[in-house]
Coordinates of C-alpha atoms in Angstrom, one line a residue:
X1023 CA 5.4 12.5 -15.0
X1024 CA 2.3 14.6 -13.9
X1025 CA 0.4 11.9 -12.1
X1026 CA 1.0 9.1 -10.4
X1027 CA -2.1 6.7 -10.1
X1028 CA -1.8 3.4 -7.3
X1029 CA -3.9 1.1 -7.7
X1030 CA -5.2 -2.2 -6.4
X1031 CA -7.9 -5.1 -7.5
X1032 CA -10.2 -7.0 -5.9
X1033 CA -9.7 -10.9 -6.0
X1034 CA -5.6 -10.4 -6.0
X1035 CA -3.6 -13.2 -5.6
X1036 CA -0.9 -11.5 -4.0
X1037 CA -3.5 -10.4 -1.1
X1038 CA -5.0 -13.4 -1.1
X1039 CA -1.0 -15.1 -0.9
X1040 CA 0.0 -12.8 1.6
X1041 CA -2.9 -13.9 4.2
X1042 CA -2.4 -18.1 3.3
X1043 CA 1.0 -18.1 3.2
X1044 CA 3.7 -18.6 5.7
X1045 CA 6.4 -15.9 5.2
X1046 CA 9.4 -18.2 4.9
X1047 CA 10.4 -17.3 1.9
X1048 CA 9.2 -20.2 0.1
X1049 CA 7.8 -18.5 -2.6
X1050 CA 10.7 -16.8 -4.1
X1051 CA 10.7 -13.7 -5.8
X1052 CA 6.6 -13.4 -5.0
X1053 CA 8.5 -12.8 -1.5
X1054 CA 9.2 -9.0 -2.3
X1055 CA 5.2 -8.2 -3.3
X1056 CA 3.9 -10.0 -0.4
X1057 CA 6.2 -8.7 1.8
X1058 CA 4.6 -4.7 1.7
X1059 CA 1.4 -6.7 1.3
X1060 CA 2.1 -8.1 5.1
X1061 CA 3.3 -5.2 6.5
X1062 CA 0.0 -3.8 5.7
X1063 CA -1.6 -6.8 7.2
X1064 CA 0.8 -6.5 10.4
X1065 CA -0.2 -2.7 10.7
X1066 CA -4.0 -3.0 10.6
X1067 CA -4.2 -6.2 12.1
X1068 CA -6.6 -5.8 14.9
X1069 CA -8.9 -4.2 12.0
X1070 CA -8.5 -7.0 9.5
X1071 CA -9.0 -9.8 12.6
X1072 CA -12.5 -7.9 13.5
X1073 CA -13.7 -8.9 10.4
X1074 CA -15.2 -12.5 10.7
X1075 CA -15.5 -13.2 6.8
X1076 CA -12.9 -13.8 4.7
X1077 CA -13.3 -12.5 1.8
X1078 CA -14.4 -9.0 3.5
X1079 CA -11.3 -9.2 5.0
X1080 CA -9.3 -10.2 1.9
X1081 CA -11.2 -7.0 0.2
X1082 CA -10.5 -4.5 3.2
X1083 CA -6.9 -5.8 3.2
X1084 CA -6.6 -4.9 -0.6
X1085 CA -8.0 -1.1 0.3
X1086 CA -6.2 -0.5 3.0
X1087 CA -2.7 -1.9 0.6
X1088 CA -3.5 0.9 -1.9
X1089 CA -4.0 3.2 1.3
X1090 CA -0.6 2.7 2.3
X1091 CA 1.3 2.7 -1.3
X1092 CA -0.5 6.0 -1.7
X1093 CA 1.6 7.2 1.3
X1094 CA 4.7 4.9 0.3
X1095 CA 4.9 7.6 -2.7
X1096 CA 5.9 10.6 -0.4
X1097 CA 8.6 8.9 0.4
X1098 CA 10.5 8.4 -3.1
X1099 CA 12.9 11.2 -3.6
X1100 CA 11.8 12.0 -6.7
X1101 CA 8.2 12.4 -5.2
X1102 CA 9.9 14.8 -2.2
X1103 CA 12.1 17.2 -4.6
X1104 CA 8.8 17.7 -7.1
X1105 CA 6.7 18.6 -3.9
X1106 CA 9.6 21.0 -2.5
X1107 CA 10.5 22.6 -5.7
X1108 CA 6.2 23.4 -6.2
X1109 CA 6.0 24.7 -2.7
X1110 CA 9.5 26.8 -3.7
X1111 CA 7.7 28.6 -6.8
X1112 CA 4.2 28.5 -4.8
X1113 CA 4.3 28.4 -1.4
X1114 CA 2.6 25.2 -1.1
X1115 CA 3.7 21.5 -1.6
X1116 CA 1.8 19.7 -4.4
X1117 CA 0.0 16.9 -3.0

């Protein structure tokens, strides 16, 4: 695979789940997405909270979710041997 694309979408219910839901593990499987989802939240929280409307905060909350997956991706080992085998042959580590 030569490219790895993450992506996010405005008006996502897993966002929007993550923010009005308890996390008690009431919603099942859904539990595993909304659980990265909240860790994103939980990071960036004081950023999120200075935003007074929802939705704004709903649609910074989805950016800053693809933020992180994009950095979530240097940590799968197939991801880390790729980069150490270019920077091997090329002295530099694809990005």
């Amino acid at each position: 695979v030569p490219h790895i694309l993450v992506v996010g979408h405005y008006d996502c219910g897993a966002v929007r789940g993550s923010i009005g839901q308890p996390d008690d593990g009431g919603l099942g499987i859904v539990e595993n997405w909304l659980r990265n989802i909240r860790d994103v939240a939980r990071f960036h929280r004081e950023e999120i909270m200075s935003i007074e409307d929802h939705e704004s905060r709903v649609r910074k909350l989805v950016r800053l979710n693809v933020q992180e997956q994009c950095l979530n991706i240097f940590k799968v080992g197939t991801v880390q041997r790729r980069r150490m085998q270019s920077y091997m042959k090329q002295n530099y580590a694809l990005p």
